[in-house]
CSV table of C-alpha atoms in Angstrom, one decimal:
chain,number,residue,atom,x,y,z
A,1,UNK,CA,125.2,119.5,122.4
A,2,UNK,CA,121.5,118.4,123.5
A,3,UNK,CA,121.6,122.0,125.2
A,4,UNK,CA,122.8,124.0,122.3
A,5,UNK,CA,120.1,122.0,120.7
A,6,UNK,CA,117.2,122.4,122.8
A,7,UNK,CA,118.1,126.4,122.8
A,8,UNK,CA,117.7,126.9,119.2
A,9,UNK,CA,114.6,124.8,118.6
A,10,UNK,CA,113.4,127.4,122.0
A,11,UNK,CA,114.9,130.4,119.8
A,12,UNK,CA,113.3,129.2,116.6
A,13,UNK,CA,109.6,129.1,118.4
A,14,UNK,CA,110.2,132.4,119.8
A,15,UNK,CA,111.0,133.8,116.2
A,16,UNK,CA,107.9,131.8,114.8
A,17,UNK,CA,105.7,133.1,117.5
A,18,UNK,CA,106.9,136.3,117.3
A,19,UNK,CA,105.7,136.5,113.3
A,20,UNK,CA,102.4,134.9,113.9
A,21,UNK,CA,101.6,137.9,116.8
A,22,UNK,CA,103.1,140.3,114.0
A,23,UNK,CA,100.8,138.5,111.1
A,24,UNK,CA,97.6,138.3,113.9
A,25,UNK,CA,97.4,141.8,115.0
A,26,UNK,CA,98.0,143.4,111.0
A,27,UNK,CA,95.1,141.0,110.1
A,28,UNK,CA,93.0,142.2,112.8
A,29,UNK,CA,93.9,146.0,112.6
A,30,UNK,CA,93.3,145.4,108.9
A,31,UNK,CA,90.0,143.8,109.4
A,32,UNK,CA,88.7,146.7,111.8
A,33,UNK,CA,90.1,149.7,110.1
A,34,UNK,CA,89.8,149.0,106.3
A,35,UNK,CA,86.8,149.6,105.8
A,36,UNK,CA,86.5,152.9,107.5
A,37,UNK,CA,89.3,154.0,105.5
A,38,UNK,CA,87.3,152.9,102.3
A,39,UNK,CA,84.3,154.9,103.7
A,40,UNK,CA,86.4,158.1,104.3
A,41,UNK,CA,88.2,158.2,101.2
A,42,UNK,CA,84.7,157.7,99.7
A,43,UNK,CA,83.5,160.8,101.1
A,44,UNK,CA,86.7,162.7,100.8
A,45,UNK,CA,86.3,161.8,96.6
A,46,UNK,CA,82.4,162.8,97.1
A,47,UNK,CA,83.6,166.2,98.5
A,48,UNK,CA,86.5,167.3,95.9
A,49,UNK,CA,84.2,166.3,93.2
A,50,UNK,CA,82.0,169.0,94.4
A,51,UNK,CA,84.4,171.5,94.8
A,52,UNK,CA,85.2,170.8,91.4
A,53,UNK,CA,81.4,171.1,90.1
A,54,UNK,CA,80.7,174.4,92.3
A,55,UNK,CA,84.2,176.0,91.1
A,56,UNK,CA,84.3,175.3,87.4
A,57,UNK,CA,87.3,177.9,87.3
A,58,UNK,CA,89.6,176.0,89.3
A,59,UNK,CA,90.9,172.6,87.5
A,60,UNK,CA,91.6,169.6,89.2
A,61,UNK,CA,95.2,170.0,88.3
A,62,UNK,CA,95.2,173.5,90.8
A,63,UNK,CA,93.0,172.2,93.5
A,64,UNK,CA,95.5,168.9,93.9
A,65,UNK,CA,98.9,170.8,94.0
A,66,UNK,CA,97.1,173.5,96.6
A,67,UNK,CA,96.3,170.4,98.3
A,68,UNK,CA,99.6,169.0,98.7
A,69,UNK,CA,101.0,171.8,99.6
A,70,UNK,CA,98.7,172.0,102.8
A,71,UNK,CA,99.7,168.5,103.1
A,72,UNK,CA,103.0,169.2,103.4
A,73,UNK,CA,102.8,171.7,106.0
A,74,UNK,CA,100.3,169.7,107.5
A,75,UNK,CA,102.9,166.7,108.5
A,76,UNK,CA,104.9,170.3,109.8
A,77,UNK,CA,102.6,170.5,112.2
A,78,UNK,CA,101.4,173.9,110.2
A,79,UNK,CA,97.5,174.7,109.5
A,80,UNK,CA,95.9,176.5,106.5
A,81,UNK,CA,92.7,176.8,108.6
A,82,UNK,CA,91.8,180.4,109.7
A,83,UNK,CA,91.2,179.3,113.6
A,84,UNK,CA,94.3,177.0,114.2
A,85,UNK,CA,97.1,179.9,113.5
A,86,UNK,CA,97.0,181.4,116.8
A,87,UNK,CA,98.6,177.9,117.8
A,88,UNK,CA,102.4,177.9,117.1
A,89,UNK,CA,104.5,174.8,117.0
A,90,UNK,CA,107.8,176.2,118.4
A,91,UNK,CA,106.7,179.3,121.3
A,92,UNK,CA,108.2,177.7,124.4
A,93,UNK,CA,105.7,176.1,125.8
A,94,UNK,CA,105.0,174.0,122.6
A,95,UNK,CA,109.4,173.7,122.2
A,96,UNK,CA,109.2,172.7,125.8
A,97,UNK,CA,106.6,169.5,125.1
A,98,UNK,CA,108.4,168.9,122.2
A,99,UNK,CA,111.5,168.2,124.0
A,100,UNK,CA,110.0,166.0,126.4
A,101,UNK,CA,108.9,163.9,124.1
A,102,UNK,CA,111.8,163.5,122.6
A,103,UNK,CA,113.8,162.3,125.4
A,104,UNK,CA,110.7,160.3,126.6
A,105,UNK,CA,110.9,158.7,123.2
A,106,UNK,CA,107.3,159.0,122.8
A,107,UNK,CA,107.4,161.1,119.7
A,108,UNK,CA,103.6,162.1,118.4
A,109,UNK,CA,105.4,163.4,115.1
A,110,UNK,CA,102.7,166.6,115.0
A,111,UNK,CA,105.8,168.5,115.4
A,112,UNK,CA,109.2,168.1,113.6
A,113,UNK,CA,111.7,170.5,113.0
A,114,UNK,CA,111.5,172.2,109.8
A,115,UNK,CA,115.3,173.9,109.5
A,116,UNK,CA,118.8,171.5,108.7
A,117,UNK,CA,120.0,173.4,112.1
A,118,UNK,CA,116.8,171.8,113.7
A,119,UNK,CA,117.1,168.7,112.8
A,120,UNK,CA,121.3,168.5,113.4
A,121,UNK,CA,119.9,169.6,117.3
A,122,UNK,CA,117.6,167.1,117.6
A,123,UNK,CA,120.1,164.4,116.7
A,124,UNK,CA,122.9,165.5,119.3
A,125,UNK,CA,120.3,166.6,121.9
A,126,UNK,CA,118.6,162.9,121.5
A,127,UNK,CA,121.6,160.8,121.7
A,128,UNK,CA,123.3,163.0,124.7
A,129,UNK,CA,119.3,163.4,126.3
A,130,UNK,CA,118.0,159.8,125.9
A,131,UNK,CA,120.4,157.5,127.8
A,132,UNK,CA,120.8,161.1,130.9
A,133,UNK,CA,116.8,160.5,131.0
A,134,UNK,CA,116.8,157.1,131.4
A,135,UNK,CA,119.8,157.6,134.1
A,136,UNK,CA,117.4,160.3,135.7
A,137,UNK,CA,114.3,158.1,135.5
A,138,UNK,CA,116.1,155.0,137.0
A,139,UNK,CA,118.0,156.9,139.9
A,140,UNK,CA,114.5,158.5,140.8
A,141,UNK,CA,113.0,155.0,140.5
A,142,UNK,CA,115.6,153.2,142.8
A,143,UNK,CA,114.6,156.0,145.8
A,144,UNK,CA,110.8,156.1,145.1
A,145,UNK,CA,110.9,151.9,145.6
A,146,UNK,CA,112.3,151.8,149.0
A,147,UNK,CA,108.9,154.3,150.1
A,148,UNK,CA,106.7,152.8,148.3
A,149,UNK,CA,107.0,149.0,148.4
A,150,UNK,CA,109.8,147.9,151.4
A,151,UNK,CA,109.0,150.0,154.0
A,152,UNK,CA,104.9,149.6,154.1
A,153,UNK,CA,105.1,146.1,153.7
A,154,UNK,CA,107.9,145.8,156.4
A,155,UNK,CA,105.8,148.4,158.6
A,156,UNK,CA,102.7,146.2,158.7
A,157,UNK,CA,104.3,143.0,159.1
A,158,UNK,CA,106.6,144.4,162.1
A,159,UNK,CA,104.4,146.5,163.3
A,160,UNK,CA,101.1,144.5,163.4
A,161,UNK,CA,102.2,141.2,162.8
A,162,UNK,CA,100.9,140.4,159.8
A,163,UNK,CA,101.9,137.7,157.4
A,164,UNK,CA,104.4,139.3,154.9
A,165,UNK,CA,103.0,137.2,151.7
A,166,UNK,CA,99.9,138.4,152.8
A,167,UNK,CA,101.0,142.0,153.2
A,168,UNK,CA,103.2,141.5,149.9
A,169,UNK,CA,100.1,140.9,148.4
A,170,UNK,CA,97.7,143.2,149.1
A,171,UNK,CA,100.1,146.4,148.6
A,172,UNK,CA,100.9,144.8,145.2
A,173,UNK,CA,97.0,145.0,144.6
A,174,UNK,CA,96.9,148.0,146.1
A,175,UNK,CA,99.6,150.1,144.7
A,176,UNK,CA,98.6,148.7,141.0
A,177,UNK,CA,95.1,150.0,141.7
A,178,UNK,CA,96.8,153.7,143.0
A,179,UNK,CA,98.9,153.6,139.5
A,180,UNK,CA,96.6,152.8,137.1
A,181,UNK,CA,94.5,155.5,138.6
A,182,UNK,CA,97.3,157.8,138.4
A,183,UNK,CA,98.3,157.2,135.5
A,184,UNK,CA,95.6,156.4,133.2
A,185,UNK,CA,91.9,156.8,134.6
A,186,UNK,CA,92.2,160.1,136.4
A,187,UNK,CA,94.2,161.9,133.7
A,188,UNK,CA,92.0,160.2,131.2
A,189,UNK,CA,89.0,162.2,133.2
A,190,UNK,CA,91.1,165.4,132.6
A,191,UNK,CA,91.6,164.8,129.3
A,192,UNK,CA,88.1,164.3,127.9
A,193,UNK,CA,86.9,167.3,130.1
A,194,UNK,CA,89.5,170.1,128.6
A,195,UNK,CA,89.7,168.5,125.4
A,196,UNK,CA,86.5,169.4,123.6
A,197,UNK,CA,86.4,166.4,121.0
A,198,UNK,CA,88.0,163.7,123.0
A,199,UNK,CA,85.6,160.9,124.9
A,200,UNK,CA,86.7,158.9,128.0
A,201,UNK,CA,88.2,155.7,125.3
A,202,UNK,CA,90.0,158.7,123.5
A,203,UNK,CA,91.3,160.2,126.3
A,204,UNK,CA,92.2,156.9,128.1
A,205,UNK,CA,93.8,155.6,124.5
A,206,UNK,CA,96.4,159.0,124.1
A,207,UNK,CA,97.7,157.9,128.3
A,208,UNK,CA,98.2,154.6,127.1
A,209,UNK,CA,99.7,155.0,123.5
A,210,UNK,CA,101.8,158.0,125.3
A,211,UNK,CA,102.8,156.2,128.8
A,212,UNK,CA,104.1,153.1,126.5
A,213,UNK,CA,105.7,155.6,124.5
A,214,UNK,CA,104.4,154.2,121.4
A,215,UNK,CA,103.5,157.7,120.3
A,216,UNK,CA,101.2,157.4,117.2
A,217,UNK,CA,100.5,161.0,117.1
A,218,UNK,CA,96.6,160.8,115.8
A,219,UNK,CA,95.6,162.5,119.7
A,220,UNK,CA,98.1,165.2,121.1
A,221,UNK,CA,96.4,167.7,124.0
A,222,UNK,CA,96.7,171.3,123.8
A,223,UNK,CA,96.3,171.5,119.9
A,224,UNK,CA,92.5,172.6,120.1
A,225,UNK,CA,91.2,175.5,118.5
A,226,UNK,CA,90.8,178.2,121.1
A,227,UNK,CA,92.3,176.4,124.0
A,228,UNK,CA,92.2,177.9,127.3
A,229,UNK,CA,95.4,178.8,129.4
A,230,UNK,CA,97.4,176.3,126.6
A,231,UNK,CA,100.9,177.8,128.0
A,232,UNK,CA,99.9,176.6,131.2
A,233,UNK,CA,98.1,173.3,130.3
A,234,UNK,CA,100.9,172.3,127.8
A,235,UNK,CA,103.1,172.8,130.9
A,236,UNK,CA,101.3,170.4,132.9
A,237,UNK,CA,101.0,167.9,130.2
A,238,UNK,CA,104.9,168.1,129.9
A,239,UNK,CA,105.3,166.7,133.2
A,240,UNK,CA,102.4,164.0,132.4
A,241,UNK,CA,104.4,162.5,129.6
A,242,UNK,CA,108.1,162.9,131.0
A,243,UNK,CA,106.4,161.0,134.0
């Protein structure tokens, strides 16, 4: 009974805590990003009020449901602007990204299907591909450990007789050091070379939000006006995310 006790009081505080981190981090987001909301949607009023002054033939009622419409096909993944429709959503390349992060569960959402057949697809394909790429990812996983972790630190201890905690404990240092590298500060590099508008922070925030497959969708690579060799760089950032 003093058991049973003692592990809902422990569930109850986890519950608890778990609201307060919910309630601290809208609170801080709120605090940071409200008011550059206010300022944008300042300047976006500022600018349609001058449309509206410079193109007295157009009322507000026409500009708005134009608007929406490119709003609509904007959350499509599908640009009005002149210089963004040589990038399609769906050629292969772009189908082939999409898939991955699908089955990644990443999901950036600059890309949804449009058609019912589409959408039917990615619902089979998601609850067939999901659990066979986690299978995938946990077999490869389970064969990459033994080379990566066992074997050096058993090579060094056998080999030159040195401590094993020791060893243990510098390859942990080590190989965290060689993955974060990997993984975040090298393609980070990459990223805020080939993508024109992205900085180092920007470039390092899309490997994190993507790598913890939280997917907000605000950066995706390979959507640049005039990108260079995109076939073959959204290829490559393919097997970045499905990584």
């Amino acid at each position: 009974a003093v058991g049973t006790h003692r592990s809902a009081w422990c569930f109850a505080l986890l519950v608890l805590g778990y609201l307060l981190y919910l309630v601290f981090g809208a609170v801080v987001f709120s605090s940071v990003e409200l008011p550059y909301e206010d300022l944008l949607r300042q300047e976006l009023g500022k600018l349609k009020q001058r449309f509206l002054v410079e193109h007295a033939c157009l009322s507000e009622q026409q500009l708005e449901q134009f608007l929406l419409r490119v709003l609509e096909a904007s959350n499509y993944g599908v640009s009005v602007l002149s210089n963004a429709s040589g990038n399609w959503n769906w050629d292969f390349t772009s189908s082939l990204f999409f898939a991955s992060t699908v089955l990644s569960t990443t999901g950036y959402g600059h890309t949804v299907p449009l058609s019912d057949g589409g959408k039917a697809f990615c619902i089979i394909y998601s609850v067939i591909g999901i659990p066979f790429t986690l299978l995938f990812l946990t077999a490869v996983v389970q064969r990459i450990i033994v080379y990566v972790t066992r074997r050096p630190v058993l090579y060094f201890h056998i080999r030159w007789g040195f401590s094993k905690q020791i060893v243990a404990i510098i390859h942990a240092v080590v190989l965290g050091f060689i993955t974060v590298s990997c993984f975040f500060f090298i393609p980070a590099a990459i990223f805020s070379v080939l993508e024109d508008d992205w900085n180092f922070l920007e470039s390092f925030y899309f490997c994190f939000i993507s790598l913890s497959t939280i997917g907000l969708g605000d950066y995706v690579p390979g959507e640049g006006y005039n990108q260079k060799f995109r076939e073959l760089y959204k290829i490559g950032i393919t097997c970045k995310c499905s990584s």
